[in-house]
Each structure stands twice: as C-alpha cells, then as structure tokens.
CSV table of N, CA, C and O in Angstrom, one decimal:
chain,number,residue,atom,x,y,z
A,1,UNK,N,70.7,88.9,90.0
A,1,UNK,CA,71.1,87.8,90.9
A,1,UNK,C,71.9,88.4,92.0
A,1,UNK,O,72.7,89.4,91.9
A,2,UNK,N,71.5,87.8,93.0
A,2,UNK,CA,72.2,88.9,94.5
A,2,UNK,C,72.7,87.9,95.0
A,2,UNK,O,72.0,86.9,95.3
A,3,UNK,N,74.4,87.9,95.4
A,3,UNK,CA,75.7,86.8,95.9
A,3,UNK,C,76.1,88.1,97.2
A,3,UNK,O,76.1,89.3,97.2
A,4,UNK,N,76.4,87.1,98.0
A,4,UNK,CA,77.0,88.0,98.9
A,4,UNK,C,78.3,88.0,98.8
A,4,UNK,O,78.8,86.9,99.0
A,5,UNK,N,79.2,89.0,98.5
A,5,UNK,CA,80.8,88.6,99.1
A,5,UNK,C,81.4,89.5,99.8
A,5,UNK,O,81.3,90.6,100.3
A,6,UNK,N,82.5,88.0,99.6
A,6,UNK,CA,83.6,88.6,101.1
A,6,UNK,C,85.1,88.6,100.7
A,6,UNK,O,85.7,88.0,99.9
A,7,UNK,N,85.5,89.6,101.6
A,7,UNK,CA,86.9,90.1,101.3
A,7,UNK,C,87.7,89.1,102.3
A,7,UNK,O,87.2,88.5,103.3
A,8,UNK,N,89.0,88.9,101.9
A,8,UNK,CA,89.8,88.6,103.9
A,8,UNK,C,90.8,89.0,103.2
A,8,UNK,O,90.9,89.5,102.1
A,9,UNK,N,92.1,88.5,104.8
A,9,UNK,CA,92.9,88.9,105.0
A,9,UNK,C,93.3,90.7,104.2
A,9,UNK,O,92.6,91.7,104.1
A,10,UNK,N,94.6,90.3,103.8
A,10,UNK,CA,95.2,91.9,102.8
A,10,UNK,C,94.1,92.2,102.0
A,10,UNK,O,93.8,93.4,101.8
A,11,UNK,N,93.5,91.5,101.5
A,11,UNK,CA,92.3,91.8,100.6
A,11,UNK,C,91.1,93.1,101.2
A,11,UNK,O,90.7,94.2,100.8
A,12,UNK,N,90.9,92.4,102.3
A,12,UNK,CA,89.8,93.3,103.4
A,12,UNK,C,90.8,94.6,103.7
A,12,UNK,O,90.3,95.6,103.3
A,13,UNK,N,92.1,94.6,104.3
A,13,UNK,CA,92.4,95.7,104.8
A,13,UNK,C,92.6,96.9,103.5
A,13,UNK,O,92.3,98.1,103.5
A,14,UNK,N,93.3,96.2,102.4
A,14,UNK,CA,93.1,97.3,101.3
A,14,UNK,C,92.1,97.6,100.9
A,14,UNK,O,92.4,98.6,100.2
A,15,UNK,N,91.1,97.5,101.0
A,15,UNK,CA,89.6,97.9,100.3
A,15,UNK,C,89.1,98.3,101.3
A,15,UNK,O,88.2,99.1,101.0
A,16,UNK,N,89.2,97.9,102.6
A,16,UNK,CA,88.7,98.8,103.6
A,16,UNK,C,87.0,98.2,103.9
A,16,UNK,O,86.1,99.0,104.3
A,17,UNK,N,87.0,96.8,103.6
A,17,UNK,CA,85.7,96.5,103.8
A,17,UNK,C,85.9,95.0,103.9
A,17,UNK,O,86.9,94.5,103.5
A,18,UNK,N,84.8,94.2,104.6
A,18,UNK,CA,84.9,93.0,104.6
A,18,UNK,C,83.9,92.2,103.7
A,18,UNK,O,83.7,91.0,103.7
A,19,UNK,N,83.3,92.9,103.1
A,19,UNK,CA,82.5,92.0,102.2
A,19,UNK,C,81.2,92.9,102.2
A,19,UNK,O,81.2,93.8,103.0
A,20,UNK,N,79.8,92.6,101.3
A,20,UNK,CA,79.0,93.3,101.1
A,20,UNK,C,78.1,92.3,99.8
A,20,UNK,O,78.6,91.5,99.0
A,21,UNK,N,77.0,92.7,99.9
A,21,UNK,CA,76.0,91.9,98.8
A,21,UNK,C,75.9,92.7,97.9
A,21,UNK,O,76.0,93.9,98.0
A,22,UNK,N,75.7,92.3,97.0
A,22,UNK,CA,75.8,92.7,95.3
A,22,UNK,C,74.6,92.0,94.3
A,22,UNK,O,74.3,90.9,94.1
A,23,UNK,N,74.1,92.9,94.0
A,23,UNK,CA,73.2,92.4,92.9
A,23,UNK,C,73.6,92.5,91.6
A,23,UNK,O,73.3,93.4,90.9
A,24,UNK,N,74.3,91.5,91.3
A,24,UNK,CA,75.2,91.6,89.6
A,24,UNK,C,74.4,91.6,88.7
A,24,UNK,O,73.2,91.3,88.8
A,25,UNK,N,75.1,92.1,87.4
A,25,UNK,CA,74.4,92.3,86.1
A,25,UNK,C,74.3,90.6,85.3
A,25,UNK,O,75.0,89.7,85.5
A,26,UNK,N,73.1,90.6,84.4
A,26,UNK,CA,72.9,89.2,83.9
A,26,UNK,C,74.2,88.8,82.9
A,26,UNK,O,74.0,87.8,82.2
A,27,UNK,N,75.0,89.3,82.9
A,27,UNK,CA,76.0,88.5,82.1
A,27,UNK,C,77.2,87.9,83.6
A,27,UNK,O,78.2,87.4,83.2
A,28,UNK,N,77.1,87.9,84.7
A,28,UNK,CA,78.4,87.6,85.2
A,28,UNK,C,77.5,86.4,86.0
A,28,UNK,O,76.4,86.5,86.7
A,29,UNK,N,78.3,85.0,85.7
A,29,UNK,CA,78.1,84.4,85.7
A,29,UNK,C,79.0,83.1,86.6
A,29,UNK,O,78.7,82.1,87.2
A,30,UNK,N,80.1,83.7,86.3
A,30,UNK,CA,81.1,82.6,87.3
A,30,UNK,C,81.8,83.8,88.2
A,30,UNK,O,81.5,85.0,88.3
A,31,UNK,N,83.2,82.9,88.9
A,31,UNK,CA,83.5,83.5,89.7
A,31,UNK,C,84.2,84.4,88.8
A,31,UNK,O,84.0,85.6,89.1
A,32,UNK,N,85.0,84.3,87.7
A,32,UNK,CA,86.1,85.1,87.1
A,32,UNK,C,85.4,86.5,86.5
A,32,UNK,O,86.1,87.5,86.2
A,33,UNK,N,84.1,86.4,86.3
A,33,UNK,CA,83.1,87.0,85.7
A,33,UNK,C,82.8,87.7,86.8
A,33,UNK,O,82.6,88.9,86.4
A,34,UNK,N,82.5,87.5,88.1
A,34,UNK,CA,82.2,88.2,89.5
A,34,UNK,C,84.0,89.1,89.4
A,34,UNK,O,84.2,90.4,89.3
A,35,UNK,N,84.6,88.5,89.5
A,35,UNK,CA,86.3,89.4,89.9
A,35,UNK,C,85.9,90.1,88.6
A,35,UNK,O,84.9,90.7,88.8
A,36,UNK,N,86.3,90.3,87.4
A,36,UNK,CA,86.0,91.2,86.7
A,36,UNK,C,84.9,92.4,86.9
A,36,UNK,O,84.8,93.6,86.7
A,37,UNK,N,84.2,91.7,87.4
A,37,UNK,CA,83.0,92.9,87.9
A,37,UNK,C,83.3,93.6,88.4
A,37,UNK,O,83.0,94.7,88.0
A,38,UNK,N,84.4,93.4,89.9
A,38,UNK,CA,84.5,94.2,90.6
A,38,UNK,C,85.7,94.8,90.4
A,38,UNK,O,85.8,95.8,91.2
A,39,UNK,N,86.7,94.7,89.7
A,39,UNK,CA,87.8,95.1,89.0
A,39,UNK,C,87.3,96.2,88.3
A,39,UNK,O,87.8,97.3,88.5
A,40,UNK,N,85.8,96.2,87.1
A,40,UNK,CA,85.8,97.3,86.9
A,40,UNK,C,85.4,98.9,87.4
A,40,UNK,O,85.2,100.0,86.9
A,41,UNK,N,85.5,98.2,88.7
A,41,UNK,CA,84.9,99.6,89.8
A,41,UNK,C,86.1,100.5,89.7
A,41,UNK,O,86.1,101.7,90.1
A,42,UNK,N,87.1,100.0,89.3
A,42,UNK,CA,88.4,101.2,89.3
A,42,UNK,C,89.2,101.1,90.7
A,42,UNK,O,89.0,100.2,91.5
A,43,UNK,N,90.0,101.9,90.9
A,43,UNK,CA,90.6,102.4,92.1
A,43,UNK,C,91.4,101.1,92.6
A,43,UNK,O,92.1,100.4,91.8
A,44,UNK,N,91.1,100.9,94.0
A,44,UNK,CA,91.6,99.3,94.7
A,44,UNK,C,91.4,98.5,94.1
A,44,UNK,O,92.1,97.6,93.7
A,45,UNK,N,90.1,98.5,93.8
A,45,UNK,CA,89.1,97.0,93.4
A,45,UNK,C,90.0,97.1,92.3
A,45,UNK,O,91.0,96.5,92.7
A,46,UNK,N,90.1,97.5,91.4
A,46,UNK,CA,91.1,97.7,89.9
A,46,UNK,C,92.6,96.7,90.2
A,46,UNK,O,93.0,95.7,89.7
A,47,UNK,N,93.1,97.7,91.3
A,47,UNK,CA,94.3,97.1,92.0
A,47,UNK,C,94.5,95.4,92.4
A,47,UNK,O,95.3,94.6,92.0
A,48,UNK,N,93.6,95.4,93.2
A,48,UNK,CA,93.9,94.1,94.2
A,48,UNK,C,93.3,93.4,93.5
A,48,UNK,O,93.6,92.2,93.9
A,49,UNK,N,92.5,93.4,92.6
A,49,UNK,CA,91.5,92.0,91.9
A,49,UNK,C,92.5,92.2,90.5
A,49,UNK,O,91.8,91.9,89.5
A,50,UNK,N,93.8,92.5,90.1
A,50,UNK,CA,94.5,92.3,88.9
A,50,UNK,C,94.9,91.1,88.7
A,50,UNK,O,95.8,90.7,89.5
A,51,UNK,N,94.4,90.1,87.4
A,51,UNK,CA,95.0,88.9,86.8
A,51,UNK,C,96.5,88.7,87.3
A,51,UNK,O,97.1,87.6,87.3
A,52,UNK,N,97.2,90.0,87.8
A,52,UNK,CA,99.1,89.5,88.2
A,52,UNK,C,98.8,89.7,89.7
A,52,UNK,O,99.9,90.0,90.3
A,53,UNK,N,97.8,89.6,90.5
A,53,UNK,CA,97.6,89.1,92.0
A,53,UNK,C,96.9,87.8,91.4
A,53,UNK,O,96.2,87.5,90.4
A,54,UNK,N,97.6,87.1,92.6
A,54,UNK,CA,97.0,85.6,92.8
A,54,UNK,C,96.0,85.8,93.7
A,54,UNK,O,96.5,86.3,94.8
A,55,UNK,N,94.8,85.6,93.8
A,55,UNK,CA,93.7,85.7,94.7
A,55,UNK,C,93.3,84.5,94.6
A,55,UNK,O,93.5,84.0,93.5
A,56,UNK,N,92.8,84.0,95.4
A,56,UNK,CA,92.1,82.4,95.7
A,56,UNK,C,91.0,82.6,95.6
A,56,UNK,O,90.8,83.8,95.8
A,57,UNK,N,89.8,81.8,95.2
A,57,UNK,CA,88.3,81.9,95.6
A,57,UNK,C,87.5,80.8,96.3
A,57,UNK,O,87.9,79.7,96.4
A,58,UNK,N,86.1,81.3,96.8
A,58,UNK,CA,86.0,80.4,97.1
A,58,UNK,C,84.3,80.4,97.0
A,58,UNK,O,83.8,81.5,97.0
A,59,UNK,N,83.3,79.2,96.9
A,59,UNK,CA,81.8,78.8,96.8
A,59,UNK,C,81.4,78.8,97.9
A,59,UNK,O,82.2,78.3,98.8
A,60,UNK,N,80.6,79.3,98.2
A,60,UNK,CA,80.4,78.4,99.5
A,60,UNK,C,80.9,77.8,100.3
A,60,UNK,O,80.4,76.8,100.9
A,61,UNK,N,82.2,78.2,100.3
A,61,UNK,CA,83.4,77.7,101.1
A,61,UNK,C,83.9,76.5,100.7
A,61,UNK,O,84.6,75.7,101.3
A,62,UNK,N,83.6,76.5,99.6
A,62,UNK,CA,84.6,75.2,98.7
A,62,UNK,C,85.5,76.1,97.6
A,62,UNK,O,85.1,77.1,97.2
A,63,UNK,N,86.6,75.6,97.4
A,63,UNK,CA,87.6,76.4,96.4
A,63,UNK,C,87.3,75.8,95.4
A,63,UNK,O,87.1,74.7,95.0
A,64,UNK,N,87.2,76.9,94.9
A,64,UNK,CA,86.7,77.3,93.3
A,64,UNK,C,87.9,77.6,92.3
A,64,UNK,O,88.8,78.3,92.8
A,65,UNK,N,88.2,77.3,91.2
A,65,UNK,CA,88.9,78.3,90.3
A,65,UNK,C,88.0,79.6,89.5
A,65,UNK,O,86.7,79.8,89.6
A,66,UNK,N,88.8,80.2,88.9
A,66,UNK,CA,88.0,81.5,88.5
A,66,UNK,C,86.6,81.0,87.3
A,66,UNK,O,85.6,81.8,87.2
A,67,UNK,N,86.7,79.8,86.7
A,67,UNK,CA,85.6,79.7,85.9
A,67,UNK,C,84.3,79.2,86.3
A,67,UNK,O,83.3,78.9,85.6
A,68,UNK,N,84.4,79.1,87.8
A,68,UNK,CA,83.4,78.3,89.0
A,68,UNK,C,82.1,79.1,88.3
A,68,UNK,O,82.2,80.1,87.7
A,69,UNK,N,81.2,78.4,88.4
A,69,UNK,CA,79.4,78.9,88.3
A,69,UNK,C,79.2,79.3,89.9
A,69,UNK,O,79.6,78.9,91.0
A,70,UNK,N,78.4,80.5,89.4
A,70,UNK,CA,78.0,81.0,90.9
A,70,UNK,C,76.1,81.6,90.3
A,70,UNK,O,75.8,82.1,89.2
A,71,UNK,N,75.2,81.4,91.4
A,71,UNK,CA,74.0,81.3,91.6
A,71,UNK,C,73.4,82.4,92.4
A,71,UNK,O,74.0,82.7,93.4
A,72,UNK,N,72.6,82.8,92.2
A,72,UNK,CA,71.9,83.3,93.3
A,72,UNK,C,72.2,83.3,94.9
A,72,UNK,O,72.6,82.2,94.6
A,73,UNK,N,72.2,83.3,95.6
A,73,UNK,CA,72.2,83.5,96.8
A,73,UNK,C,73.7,82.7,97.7
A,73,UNK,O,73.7,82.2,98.8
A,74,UNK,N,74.9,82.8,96.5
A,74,UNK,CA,75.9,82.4,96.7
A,74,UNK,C,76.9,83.2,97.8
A,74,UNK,O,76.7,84.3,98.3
A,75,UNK,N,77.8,82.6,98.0
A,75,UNK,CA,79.0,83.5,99.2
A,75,UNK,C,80.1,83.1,98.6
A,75,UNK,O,80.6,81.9,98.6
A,76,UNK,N,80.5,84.0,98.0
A,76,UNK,CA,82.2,83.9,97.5
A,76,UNK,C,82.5,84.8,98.3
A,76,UNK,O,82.0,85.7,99.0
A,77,UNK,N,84.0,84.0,98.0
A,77,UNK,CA,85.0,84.8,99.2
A,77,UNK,C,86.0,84.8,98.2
A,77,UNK,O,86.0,83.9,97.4
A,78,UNK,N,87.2,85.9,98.2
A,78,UNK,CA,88.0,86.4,97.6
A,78,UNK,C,89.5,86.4,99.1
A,78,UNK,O,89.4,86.8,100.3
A,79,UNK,N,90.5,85.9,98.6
A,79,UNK,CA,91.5,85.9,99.6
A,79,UNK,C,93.1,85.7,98.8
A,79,UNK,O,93.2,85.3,97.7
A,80,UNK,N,94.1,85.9,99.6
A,80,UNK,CA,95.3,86.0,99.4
A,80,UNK,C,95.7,84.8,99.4
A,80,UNK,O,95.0,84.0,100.1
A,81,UNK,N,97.0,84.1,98.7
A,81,UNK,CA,97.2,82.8,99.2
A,81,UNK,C,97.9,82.5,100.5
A,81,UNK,O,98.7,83.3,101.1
A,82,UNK,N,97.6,81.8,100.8
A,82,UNK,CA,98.2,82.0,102.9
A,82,UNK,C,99.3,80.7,102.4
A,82,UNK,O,99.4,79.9,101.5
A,83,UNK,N,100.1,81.0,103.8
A,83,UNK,CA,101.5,79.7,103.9
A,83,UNK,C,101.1,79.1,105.4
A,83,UNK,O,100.4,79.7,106.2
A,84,UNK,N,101.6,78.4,105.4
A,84,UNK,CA,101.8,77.6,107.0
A,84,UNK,C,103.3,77.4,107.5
A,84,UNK,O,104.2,77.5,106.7
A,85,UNK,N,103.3,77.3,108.4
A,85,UNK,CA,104.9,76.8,108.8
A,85,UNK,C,105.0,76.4,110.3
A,85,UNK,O,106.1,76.0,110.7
C-alpha cells in the first residue's frame, strides 16, 4: 500500500525532509501503525516520532488520532501541536 507523507513544521526541519511516499508493509494499517513504522527507521525518525512527543496527525487533512485507518493512496501528515495568540 503506497500513502504519501508529510512532515511540517519542527518535524520537517529535524528530519530534514518534507515528506516522501512510502510503500508500507501489509501489517501497518492505521496512523499509529504508520508512526511506528517510521520510528523504527532509528536515528531522528526514532527521536521525533517518540510516544513522549505529542505529534498531531492528520487524513487527508482531517485530524486523525493515532488509531485512524489509512488506505492506499492516503496523505498523512505528521506535525507539532501549534498555539495561537
């Protein structure tokens, strides 16, 4: 199954990338199952996708929690929680 994702904000500048397509393995299935995936790449990805960062997600640009179903030809996005003021 091939999802595109995307990094933002602090997310993108630590990893040094803004997103990229992926062809995941048949067990990952939701979004929490996608962040695990890429957690176990080691290094940053290890880092910044850790259960004690709060990362937000998102479907297709709807907010998702981590147990979201994700599909084929999906766009998650992965981000920091932002404030306003």
């Amino acid at each position: 199954m091939k999802v595109k994702v995307l990094f933002f904000a602090s997310l993108r500048e630590q990893l040094g990338t803004a997103g990229e397509e992926l062809d995941l393995p048949g067990g990952v299935s939701t979004v929490g199952g996608l962040r695990a995936h890429l957690k176990a790449r080691g290094g940053m990805y290890e880092k910044v996708l850790s259960e004690k960062n709060l990362v937000r997600a998102a479907v297709n640009q709807d907010m998702v929690q981590q147990g979201a179903a994700i599909k084929a030809g999906d766009e998650v996005a992965f981000f920091p929680p932002v404030t306003g003021g």
